[in-house]
Coordinates of C-alpha atoms (C1' of nucleotides) in Angstrom, one line a residue:
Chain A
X12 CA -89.1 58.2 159.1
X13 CA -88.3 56.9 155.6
X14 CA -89.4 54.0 153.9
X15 CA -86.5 52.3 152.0
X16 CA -89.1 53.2 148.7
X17 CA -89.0 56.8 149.5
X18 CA -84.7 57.1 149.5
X19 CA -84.1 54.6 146.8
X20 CA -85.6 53.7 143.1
X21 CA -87.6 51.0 143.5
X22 CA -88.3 49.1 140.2
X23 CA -88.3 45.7 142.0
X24 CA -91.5 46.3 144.6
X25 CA -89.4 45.8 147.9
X26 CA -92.5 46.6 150.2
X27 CA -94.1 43.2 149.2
X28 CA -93.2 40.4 152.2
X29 CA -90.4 37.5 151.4
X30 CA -92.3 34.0 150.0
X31 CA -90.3 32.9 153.0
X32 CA -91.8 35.2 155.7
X33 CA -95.7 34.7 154.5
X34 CA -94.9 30.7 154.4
X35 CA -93.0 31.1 157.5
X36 CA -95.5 33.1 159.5
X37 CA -98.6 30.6 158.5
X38 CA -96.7 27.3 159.4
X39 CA -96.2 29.1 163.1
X40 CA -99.7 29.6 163.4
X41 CA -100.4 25.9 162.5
X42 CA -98.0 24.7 164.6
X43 CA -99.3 26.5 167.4
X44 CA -102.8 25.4 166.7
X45 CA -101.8 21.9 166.4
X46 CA -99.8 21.9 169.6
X47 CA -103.2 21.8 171.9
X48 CA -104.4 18.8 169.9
X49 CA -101.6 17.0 170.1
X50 CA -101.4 17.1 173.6
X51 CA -105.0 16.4 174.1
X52 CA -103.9 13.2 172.5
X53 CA -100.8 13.0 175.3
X54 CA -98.4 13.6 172.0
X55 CA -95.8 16.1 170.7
X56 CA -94.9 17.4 167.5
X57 CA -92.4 14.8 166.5
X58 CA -93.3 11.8 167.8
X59 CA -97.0 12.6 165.7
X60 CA -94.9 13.2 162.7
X61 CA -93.5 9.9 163.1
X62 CA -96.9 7.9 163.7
X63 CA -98.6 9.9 160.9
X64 CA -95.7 8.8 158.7
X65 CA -95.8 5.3 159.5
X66 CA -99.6 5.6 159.0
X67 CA -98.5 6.0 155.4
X68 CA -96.8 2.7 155.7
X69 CA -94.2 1.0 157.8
X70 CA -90.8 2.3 157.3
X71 CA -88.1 -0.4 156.4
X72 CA -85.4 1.2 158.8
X73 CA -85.5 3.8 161.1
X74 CA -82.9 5.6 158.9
X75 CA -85.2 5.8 156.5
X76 CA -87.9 6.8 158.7
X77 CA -85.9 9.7 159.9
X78 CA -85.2 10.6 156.1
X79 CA -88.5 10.5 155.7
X80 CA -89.6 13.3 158.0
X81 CA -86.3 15.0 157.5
X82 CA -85.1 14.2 161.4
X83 CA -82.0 13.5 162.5
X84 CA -81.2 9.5 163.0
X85 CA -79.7 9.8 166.4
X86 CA -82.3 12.1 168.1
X87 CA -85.2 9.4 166.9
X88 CA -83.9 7.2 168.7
X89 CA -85.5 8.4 172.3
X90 CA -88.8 9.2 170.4
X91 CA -89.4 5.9 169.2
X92 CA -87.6 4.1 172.4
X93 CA -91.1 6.4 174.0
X94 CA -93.6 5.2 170.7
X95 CA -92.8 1.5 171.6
X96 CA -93.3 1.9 175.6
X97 CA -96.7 3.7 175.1
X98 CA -97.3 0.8 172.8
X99 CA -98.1 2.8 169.8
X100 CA -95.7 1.3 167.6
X101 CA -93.1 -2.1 167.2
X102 CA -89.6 -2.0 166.5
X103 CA -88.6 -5.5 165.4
X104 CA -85.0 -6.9 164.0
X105 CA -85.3 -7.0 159.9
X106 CA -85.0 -10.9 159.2
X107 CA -82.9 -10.1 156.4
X108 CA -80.5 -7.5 157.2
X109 CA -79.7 -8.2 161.2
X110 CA -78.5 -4.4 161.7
X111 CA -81.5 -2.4 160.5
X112 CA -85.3 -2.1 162.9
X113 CA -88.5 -2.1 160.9
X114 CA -91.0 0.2 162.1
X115 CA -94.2 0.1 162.1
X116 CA -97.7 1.1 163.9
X117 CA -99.3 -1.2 166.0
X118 CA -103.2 -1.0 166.3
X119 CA -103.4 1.3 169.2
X120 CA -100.8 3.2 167.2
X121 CA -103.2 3.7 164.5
X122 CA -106.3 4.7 166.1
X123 CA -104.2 7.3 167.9
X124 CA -103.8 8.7 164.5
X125 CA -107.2 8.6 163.2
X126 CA -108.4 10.1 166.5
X127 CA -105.7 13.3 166.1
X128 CA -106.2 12.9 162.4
X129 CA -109.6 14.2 162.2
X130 CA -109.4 16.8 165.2
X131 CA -107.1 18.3 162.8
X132 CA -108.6 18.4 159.6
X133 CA -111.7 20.3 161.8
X134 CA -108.8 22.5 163.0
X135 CA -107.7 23.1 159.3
X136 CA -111.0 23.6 157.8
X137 CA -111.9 26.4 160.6
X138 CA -108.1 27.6 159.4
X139 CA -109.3 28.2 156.0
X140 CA -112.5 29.6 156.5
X141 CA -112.0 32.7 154.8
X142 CA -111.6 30.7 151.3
X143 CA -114.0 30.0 148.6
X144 CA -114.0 25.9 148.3
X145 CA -112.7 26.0 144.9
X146 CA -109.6 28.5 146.2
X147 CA -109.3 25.6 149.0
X148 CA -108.9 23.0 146.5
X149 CA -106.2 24.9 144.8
X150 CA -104.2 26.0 147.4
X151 CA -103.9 22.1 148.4
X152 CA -102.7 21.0 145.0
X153 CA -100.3 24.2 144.6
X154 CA -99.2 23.2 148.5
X155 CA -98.5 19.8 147.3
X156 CA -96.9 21.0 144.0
X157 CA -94.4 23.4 146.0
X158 CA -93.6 20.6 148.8
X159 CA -92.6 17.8 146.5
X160 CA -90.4 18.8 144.2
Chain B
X3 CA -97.7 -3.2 155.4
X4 CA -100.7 -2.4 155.7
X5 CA -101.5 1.7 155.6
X6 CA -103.9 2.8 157.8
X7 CA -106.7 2.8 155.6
X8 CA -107.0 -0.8 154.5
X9 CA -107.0 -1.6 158.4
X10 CA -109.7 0.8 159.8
X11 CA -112.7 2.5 158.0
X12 CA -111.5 5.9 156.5
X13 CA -114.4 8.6 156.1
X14 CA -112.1 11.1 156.5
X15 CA -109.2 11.2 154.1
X16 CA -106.2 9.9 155.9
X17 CA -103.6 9.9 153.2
X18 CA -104.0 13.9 152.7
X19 CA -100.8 15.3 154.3
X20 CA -101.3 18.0 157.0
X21 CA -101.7 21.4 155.9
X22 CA -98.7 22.2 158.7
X23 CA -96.6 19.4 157.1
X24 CA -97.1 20.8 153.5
X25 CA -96.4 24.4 154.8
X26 CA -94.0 23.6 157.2
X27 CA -92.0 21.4 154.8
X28 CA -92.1 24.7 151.6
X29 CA -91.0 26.8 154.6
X30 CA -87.8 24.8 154.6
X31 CA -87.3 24.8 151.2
X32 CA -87.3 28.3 151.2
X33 CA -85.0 29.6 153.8
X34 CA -82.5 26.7 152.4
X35 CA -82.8 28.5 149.4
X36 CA -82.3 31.9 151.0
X37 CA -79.3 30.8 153.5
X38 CA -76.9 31.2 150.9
X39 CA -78.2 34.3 149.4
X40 CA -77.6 35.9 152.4
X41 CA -74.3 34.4 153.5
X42 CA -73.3 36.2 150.0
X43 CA -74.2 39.2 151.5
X44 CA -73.2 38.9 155.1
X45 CA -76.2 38.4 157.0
X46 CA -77.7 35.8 158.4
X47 CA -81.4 35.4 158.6
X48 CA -82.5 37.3 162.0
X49 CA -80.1 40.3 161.0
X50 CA -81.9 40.3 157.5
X51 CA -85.4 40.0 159.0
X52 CA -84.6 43.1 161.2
X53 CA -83.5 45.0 158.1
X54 CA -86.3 43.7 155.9
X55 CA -88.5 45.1 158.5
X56 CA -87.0 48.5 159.0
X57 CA -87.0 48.8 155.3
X58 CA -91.1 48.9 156.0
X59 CA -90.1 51.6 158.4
X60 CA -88.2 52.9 161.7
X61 CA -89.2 50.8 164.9
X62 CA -90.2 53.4 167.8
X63 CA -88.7 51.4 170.6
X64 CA -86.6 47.8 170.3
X65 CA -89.5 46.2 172.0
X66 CA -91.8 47.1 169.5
X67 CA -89.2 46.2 166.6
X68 CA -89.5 42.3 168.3
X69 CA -92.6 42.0 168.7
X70 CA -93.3 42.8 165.0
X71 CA -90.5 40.3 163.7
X72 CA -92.0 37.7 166.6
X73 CA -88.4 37.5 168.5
X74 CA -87.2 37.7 171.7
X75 CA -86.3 41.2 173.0
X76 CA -83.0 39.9 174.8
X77 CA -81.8 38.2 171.5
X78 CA -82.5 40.8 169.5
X79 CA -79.8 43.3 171.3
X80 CA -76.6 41.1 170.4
X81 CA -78.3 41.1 166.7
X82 CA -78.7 44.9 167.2
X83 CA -75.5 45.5 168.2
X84 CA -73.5 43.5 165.4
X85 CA -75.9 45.8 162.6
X86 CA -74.8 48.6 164.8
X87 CA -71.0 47.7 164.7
X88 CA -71.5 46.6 160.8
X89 CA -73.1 50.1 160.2
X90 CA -76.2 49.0 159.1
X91 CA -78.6 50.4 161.5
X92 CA -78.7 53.4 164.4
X93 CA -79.4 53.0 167.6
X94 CA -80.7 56.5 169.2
X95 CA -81.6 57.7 172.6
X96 CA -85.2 58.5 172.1
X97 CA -85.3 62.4 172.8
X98 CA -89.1 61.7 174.3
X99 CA -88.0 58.8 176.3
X100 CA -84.9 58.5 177.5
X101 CA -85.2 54.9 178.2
X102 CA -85.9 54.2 175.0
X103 CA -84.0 53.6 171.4
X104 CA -85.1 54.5 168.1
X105 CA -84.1 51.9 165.5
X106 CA -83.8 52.9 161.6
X107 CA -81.5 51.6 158.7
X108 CA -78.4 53.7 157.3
X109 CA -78.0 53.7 154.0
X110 CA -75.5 51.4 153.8
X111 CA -78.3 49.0 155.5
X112 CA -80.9 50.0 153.0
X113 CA -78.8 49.5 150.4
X114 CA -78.0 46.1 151.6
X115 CA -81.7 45.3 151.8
X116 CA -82.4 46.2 148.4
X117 CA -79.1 44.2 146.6
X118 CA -80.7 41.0 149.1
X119 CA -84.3 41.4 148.0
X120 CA -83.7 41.3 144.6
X121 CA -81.9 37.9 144.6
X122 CA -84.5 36.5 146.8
X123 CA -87.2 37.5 144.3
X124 CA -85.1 35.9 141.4
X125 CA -85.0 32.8 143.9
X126 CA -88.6 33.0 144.3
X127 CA -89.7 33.4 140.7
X128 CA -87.3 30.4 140.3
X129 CA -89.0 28.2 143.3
X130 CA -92.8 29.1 141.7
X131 CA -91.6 28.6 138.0
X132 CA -93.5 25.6 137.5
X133 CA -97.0 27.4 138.2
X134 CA -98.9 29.6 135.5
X135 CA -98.6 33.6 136.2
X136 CA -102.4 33.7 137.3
X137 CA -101.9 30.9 140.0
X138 CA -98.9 32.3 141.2
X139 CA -100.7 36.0 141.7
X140 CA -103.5 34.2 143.6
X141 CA -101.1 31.8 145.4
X142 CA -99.5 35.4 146.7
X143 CA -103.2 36.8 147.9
X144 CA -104.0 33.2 149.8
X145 CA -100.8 33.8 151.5
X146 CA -101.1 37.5 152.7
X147 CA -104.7 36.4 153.8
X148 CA -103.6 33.3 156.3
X149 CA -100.7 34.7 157.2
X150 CA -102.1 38.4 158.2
X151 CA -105.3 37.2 160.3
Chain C
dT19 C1' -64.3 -1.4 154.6
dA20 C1' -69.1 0.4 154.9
dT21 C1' -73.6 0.7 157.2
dT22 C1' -77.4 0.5 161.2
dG23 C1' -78.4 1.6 165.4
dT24 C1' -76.7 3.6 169.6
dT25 C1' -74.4 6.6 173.1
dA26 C1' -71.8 10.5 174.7
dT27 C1' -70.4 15.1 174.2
dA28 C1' -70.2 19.7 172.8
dC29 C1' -72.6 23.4 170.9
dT30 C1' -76.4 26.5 169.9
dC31 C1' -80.7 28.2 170.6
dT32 C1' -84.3 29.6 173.7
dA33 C1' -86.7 31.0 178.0
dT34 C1' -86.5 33.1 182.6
dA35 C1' -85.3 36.0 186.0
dA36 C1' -82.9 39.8 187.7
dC37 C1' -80.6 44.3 187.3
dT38 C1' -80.2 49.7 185.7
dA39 C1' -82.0 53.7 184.3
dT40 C1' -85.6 56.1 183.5
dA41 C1' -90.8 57.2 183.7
Chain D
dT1 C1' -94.8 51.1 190.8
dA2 C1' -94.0 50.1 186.0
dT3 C1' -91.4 50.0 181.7
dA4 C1' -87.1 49.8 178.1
dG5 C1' -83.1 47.9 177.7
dT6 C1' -79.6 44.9 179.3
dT7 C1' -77.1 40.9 181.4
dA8 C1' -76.6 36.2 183.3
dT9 C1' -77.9 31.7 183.7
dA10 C1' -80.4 27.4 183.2
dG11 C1' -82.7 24.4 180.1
dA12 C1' -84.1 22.5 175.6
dG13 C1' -82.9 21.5 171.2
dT14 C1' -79.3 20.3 167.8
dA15 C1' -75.0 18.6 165.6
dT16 C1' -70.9 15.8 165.7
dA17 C1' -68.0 12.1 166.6
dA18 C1' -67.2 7.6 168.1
dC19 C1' -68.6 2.8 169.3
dA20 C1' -70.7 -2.2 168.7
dA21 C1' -72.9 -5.3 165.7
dT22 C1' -73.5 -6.8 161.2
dA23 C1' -73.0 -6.6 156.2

DNA sequence: TATTGTTATACTCTATAACTATA
DNA sequence: TATAGTTATAGAGTATAACAATA
């Protein structure tokens, strides 16, 4: 058995993992320790992305909405046709542009994301246990950095 | 609009994005960025995780070569078979266990790993240009520490 | 003519069960 | 009886194109 370092030069340190894999490998984990809290809550992954995004403020169509969270248009369609028949959130005709739906939370809606909200941040904080506060702080603002641009 | 806050009390910071959303979103980012990197060199990304890991070493058995890259065993065989045909990888009768197959990388496929890595570290060095050398080291350690436990 | 929301359809990915050959 | 590898099949998830209403 060979490692690739053993049969080939290495100046560039190829054991080290891909950025990808280590970001990869940590949203999995998240995602699967969201997943029970979510449906404690009687909610999936998507239709919580939506409801946390319109907590952020209502969307103006649901084009933008699906922009927003980086979803496609046409598959929204059933998640929000389920969000407005649970009674979490209203889709009503823009007055001035008859084609386009704004979005937006109603007050059950809302609660439902404060209630998920902070099950989660407990969730997260046990997540990043093993850091020093100040490394904490960091990694959000470096997380943020990263995710925006 | 209203956002959430300035309808219900907020103790807890609402506006803070998820730590899945931030990590889940930079995950994106990043295979986008590697997608065509790869298509360059022919693979795709399952083939060029199962390279990237036998670079680390030879998998004993198939089974244990998915369970380390966190894929299914019965998907991995058409993967295993188009490295096969491409002469990437060998696929050997184990001479202890007949029922199973030793996995390791030719050198064609470890030189294929190595010409890949290096653009994906350019890409990365790129994607963490706009954070100081002593942030990025540290960012690096965070990651191997959530992603390992 | 272009755009919003919608529906229908085809395609890919994923999960499960069952089969073979070995142990 | 259990395990490694394989195959087949059913289901979920995804992408694309086309349509009605409105701009």
């Amino acid at each position: 058995m060979h490692t690739i370092c053993q049969v080939y030069d290495c100046s560039v340190d190829h054991d080290e993992r891909d950025l990808g894999e280590l970001f990869a490998r940590i949203t999995q984990r998240l995602i699967a320790a969201e997943r029970p809290i979510l449906a404690r809550h009687g909610l999936q992954m998507w239709p919580y992305v939506v409801l946390a995004r319109l907590a952020q403020g209502s969307a103006a169509t649901q084009l933008e909405l699906a922009a927003q969270i980086g979803y496609d248009k046409t598959r929204l369609i059933a998640i929000l046709d389920d969000l407005v028949r649970e009674g979490l959130i209203e889709r009503r005709p823009d007055p001035a542009d008859r084609r386009a739906r704004n979005i937006s939370l109603t007050p059950a809606g809302a609660e439902r994301v404060v209630a998920v909200r902070s099950e989660i941040r407990a969730m997260e904080s046990e997540f990043l246990s093993g850091l020093p506060d100040a490394q904490r702080l960091e990694l959000r603002g470096v997380l943020a950095e990263l995710a925006s641009r």
